[in-house]
CSV table of N, CA and C in Angstrom, one decimal:
chain,number,residue,atom,x,y,z
A,1335,MET,N,58.0,78.4,-134.1
A,1335,MET,CA,56.6,78.8,-134.0
A,1335,MET,C,56.5,80.2,-134.4
A,1336,ASP,N,55.5,80.5,-135.2
A,1336,ASP,CA,55.3,81.9,-135.6
A,1336,ASP,C,54.3,82.5,-134.6
A,1337,ALA,N,54.6,83.8,-134.2
A,1337,ALA,CA,53.7,84.5,-133.3
A,1337,ALA,C,53.6,85.9,-133.7
A,1338,THR,N,52.5,86.5,-133.3
A,1338,THR,CA,52.2,87.9,-133.6
A,1338,THR,C,51.8,88.5,-132.3
A,1339,VAL,N,52.4,89.6,-132.0
A,1339,VAL,CA,52.0,90.4,-130.8
A,1339,VAL,C,51.1,91.5,-131.2
A,1340,LEU,N,49.9,91.5,-130.5
A,1340,LEU,CA,49.0,92.6,-130.8
A,1340,LEU,C,49.0,93.7,-129.8
A,1341,PRO,N,49.0,94.9,-130.1
A,1341,PRO,CA,49.1,96.0,-129.2
A,1341,PRO,C,47.8,96.1,-128.4
A,1342,MET,N,47.9,96.7,-127.2
A,1342,MET,CA,46.7,96.9,-126.4
A,1342,MET,C,45.7,97.8,-127.2
A,1343,PRO,N,44.5,97.4,-127.4
A,1343,PRO,CA,43.6,98.2,-128.3
A,1343,PRO,C,43.1,99.5,-127.6
A,1344,LEU,N,43.3,99.6,-126.3
A,1344,LEU,CA,42.8,100.8,-125.5
A,1344,LEU,C,43.9,101.4,-124.8
A,1345,ARG,N,44.1,102.7,-125.0
A,1345,ARG,CA,45.2,103.4,-124.2
A,1345,ARG,C,44.6,103.8,-122.8
A,1346,LEU,N,45.0,103.1,-121.8
A,1346,LEU,CA,44.4,103.2,-120.5
A,1346,LEU,C,44.6,104.7,-120.0
A,1347,ALA,N,45.6,105.3,-120.4
A,1347,ALA,CA,45.8,106.7,-119.9
A,1347,ALA,C,44.7,107.6,-120.3
A,1348,LEU,N,44.0,107.4,-121.4
A,1348,LEU,CA,42.9,108.2,-121.9
A,1348,LEU,C,41.7,108.0,-120.9
A,1349,ALA,N,41.6,106.9,-120.3
A,1349,ALA,CA,40.4,106.6,-119.4
A,1349,ALA,C,40.6,107.3,-118.1
A,1350,ASP,N,41.8,107.8,-117.7
A,1350,ASP,CA,42.0,108.4,-116.4
A,1350,ASP,C,41.2,109.7,-116.3
A,1351,GLY,N,41.0,110.4,-117.3
A,1351,GLY,CA,40.3,111.7,-117.2
A,1351,GLY,C,38.8,111.6,-117.4
A,1352,LEU,N,38.2,110.4,-117.5
A,1352,LEU,CA,36.8,110.2,-117.7
A,1352,LEU,C,36.1,110.4,-116.4
A,1353,HIS,N,35.0,111.1,-116.5
A,1353,HIS,CA,34.1,111.3,-115.3
A,1353,HIS,C,32.7,111.0,-115.7
A,1354,GLY,N,31.8,110.9,-114.7
A,1354,GLY,CA,30.4,110.7,-115.0
A,1354,GLY,C,30.0,109.3,-114.9
A,1355,ASP,N,28.8,109.1,-115.3
A,1355,ASP,CA,28.1,107.8,-115.3
A,1355,ASP,C,28.6,106.9,-116.5
A,1356,ILE,N,29.2,105.8,-116.2
A,1356,ILE,CA,29.6,104.9,-117.3
A,1356,ILE,C,28.8,103.6,-117.1
A,1357,THR,N,27.7,103.7,-116.5
A,1357,THR,CA,26.9,102.5,-116.4
A,1357,THR,C,26.4,102.0,-117.7
A,1358,PRO,N,26.6,100.7,-118.0
A,1358,PRO,CA,26.1,100.2,-119.3
A,1358,PRO,C,24.6,100.2,-119.4
A,1359,PRO,N,24.0,100.2,-120.6
A,1359,PRO,CA,22.6,100.1,-120.7
A,1359,PRO,C,22.1,98.8,-120.2
A,1360,PRO,N,20.8,98.7,-119.8
A,1360,PRO,CA,20.2,97.4,-119.3
A,1360,PRO,C,20.3,96.4,-120.4
A,1361,VAL,N,20.4,95.2,-119.9
A,1361,VAL,CA,20.5,94.0,-120.9
A,1361,VAL,C,19.1,93.4,-121.0
A,1362,GLU,N,18.7,93.2,-122.2
A,1362,GLU,CA,17.4,92.6,-122.4
A,1362,GLU,C,17.7,91.2,-123.0
A,1363,GLY,N,17.1,90.2,-122.4
A,1363,GLY,CA,17.3,88.8,-122.8
A,1363,GLY,C,18.5,88.2,-122.1
A,1364,PRO,N,18.7,87.0,-122.3
A,1364,PRO,CA,19.8,86.3,-121.7
A,1364,PRO,C,21.2,86.5,-122.3
A,1365,VAL,N,22.2,86.4,-121.5
A,1365,VAL,CA,23.6,86.4,-122.0
A,1365,VAL,C,23.9,84.9,-122.4
A,1366,LEU,N,24.4,84.7,-123.6
A,1366,LEU,CA,24.8,83.4,-124.1
A,1366,LEU,C,26.3,83.3,-124.1
A,1367,ALA,N,26.7,82.2,-123.4
A,1367,ALA,CA,28.2,81.9,-123.3
A,1367,ALA,C,28.4,80.5,-123.8
A,1368,VAL,N,29.3,80.3,-124.7
A,1368,VAL,CA,29.6,79.0,-125.3
A,1368,VAL,C,31.0,78.6,-125.1
A,1369,GLY,N,31.3,77.4,-124.6
A,1369,GLY,CA,32.7,77.0,-124.4
A,1369,GLY,C,32.8,75.8,-123.5
A,1370,ARG,N,34.0,75.3,-123.4
A,1370,ARG,CA,34.3,74.2,-122.5
A,1370,ARG,C,34.0,74.6,-121.1
A,1371,LEU,N,33.4,73.8,-120.3
A,1371,LEU,CA,33.1,74.2,-118.9
A,1371,LEU,C,34.3,73.8,-118.0
A,1372,VAL,N,35.3,74.6,-118.1
A,1372,VAL,CA,36.6,74.4,-117.3
A,1372,VAL,C,36.9,75.7,-116.6
A,1373,PRO,N,37.7,75.6,-115.5
A,1373,PRO,CA,38.0,76.8,-114.7
A,1373,PRO,C,38.6,78.0,-115.5
A,1374,GLU,N,39.4,77.7,-116.5
A,1374,GLU,CA,40.1,78.7,-117.2
A,1374,GLU,C,39.1,79.7,-118.0
A,1375,LYS,N,37.9,79.2,-118.2
A,1375,LYS,CA,37.0,80.1,-119.0
A,1375,LYS,C,36.3,81.1,-118.1
A,1376,GLY,N,36.3,80.9,-116.8
A,1376,GLY,CA,35.8,81.9,-115.9
A,1376,GLY,C,34.2,82.0,-115.9
A,1377,PHE,N,33.6,80.9,-116.2
A,1377,PHE,CA,32.1,80.9,-116.2
A,1377,PHE,C,31.5,81.1,-114.8
A,1378,ASP,N,32.3,80.8,-113.8
A,1378,ASP,CA,31.8,81.1,-112.4
A,1378,ASP,C,31.7,82.6,-112.2
A,1379,VAL,N,32.7,83.3,-112.7
A,1379,VAL,CA,32.6,84.8,-112.6
A,1379,VAL,C,31.4,85.3,-113.3
A,1380,LEU,N,31.1,84.8,-114.5
A,1380,LEU,CA,29.9,85.2,-115.3
A,1380,LEU,C,28.7,84.9,-114.5
A,1381,ILE,N,28.6,83.8,-113.9
A,1381,ILE,CA,27.4,83.4,-113.2
A,1381,ILE,C,27.1,84.3,-112.0
A,1382,ARG,N,28.2,84.6,-111.2
A,1382,ARG,CA,28.1,85.5,-110.1
A,1382,ARG,C,27.7,86.9,-110.5
A,1383,ALA,N,28.3,87.4,-111.5
A,1383,ALA,CA,28.0,88.8,-112.0
A,1383,ALA,C,26.6,88.9,-112.6
A,1384,ALA,N,26.2,87.9,-113.3
A,1384,ALA,CA,24.9,87.9,-113.9
A,1384,ALA,C,23.8,87.8,-112.8
A,1385,ALA,N,24.0,87.0,-111.8
A,1385,ALA,CA,23.1,87.0,-110.6
A,1385,ALA,C,23.0,88.3,-109.9
A,1386,LYS,N,24.1,88.9,-109.7
A,1386,LYS,CA,24.2,90.2,-109.1
A,1386,LYS,C,23.4,91.3,-109.9
A,1387,ALA,N,23.5,91.2,-111.2
A,1387,ALA,CA,22.8,92.2,-112.1
A,1387,ALA,C,21.4,91.7,-112.5
A,1388,SER,N,21.0,90.6,-112.0
A,1388,SER,CA,19.7,90.0,-112.3
A,1388,SER,C,19.5,89.8,-113.9
A,1389,VAL,N,20.6,89.3,-114.5
A,1389,VAL,CA,20.6,89.1,-115.9
A,1389,VAL,C,20.6,87.5,-116.1
A,1390,PRO,N,19.7,87.0,-116.9
A,1390,PRO,CA,19.7,85.6,-117.1
A,1390,PRO,C,20.9,85.2,-118.0
A,1391,VAL,N,21.5,84.0,-117.7
A,1391,VAL,CA,22.6,83.4,-118.5
A,1391,VAL,C,22.3,82.1,-119.0
A,1392,VAL,N,22.7,81.8,-120.2
A,1392,VAL,CA,22.6,80.5,-120.8
A,1392,VAL,C,24.0,80.0,-121.2
A,1393,LEU,N,24.5,78.9,-120.5
A,1393,LEU,CA,25.8,78.4,-120.8
A,1393,LEU,C,25.6,77.2,-121.8
A,1394,VAL,N,26.4,77.1,-122.8
A,1394,VAL,CA,26.4,76.0,-123.7
A,1394,VAL,C,27.7,75.3,-123.7
A,1395,GLY,N,27.8,74.1,-123.4
A,1395,GLY,CA,29.1,73.4,-123.4
A,1395,GLY,C,29.1,72.2,-122.5
A,1396,ASP,N,30.2,71.5,-122.4
A,1396,ASP,CA,30.3,70.5,-121.4
A,1396,ASP,C,31.8,70.5,-120.9
A,1397,GLY,N,31.9,69.8,-119.8
A,1397,GLY,CA,33.3,69.7,-119.2
A,1397,GLY,C,33.1,69.4,-117.7
A,1398,GLY,N,34.3,69.3,-117.1
A,1398,GLY,CA,34.3,68.8,-115.7
A,1398,GLY,C,33.7,69.7,-114.7
A,1399,GLN,N,33.5,71.0,-115.1
A,1399,GLN,CA,33.0,72.0,-114.1
A,1399,GLN,C,31.4,72.0,-114.2
A,1400,GLU,N,30.8,71.3,-115.0
A,1400,GLU,CA,29.3,71.4,-115.1
A,1400,GLU,C,28.6,71.2,-113.8
A,1401,PRO,N,28.9,70.2,-113.0
A,1401,PRO,CA,28.1,70.1,-111.7
A,1401,PRO,C,28.5,71.3,-110.8
A,1402,ILE,N,29.7,71.8,-110.8
A,1402,ILE,CA,30.1,72.9,-109.9
A,1402,ILE,C,29.3,74.1,-110.4
A,1403,LEU,N,29.3,74.4,-111.7
A,1403,LEU,CA,28.6,75.6,-112.2
A,1403,LEU,C,27.1,75.5,-112.0
A,1404,ARG,N,26.5,74.3,-112.1
A,1404,ARG,CA,25.1,74.2,-111.8
A,1404,ARG,C,24.8,74.5,-110.3
A,1405,ALA,N,25.6,73.9,-109.5
A,1405,ALA,CA,25.5,74.2,-108.0
A,1405,ALA,C,25.6,75.7,-107.7
A,1406,LEU,N,26.6,76.3,-108.3
A,1406,LEU,CA,26.8,77.8,-108.1
A,1406,LEU,C,25.6,78.6,-108.6
A,1407,ALA,N,25.1,78.2,-109.8
A,1407,ALA,CA,23.9,78.9,-110.3
A,1407,ALA,C,22.7,78.8,-109.3
A,1408,ASP,N,22.5,77.6,-108.8
A,1408,ASP,CA,21.4,77.4,-107.8
A,1408,ASP,C,21.7,78.2,-106.5
A,1409,GLU,N,22.9,78.2,-106.1
A,1409,GLU,CA,23.3,78.9,-104.9
A,1409,GLU,C,23.1,80.4,-105.0
A,1410,VAL,N,23.4,81.0,-106.1
A,1410,VAL,CA,23.3,82.5,-106.3
A,1410,VAL,C,22.0,82.9,-106.9
A,1411,GLY,N,21.2,81.9,-107.3
A,1411,GLY,CA,19.9,82.2,-107.9
A,1411,GLY,C,20.0,82.7,-109.4
A,1412,ALA,N,21.0,82.2,-110.1
A,1412,ALA,CA,21.2,82.6,-111.5
A,1412,ALA,C,20.4,81.7,-112.4
């Protein structure tokens, strides 16, 4: 099997000296996420974060987690 190792694109040591507000700008419109609705994709994390930030989310896909993700979205008001 051929494999390629990609280096870390960000040198974390450079971030240690950063100070100040690093709040991202407000999001306008929904966040679109496309993929299989399976635990490995972490859509549950996206739903919780979006609800906390009051950002609408549109998920496109299917999979075994669909009913779980729908219930979570209802629960957190996403």
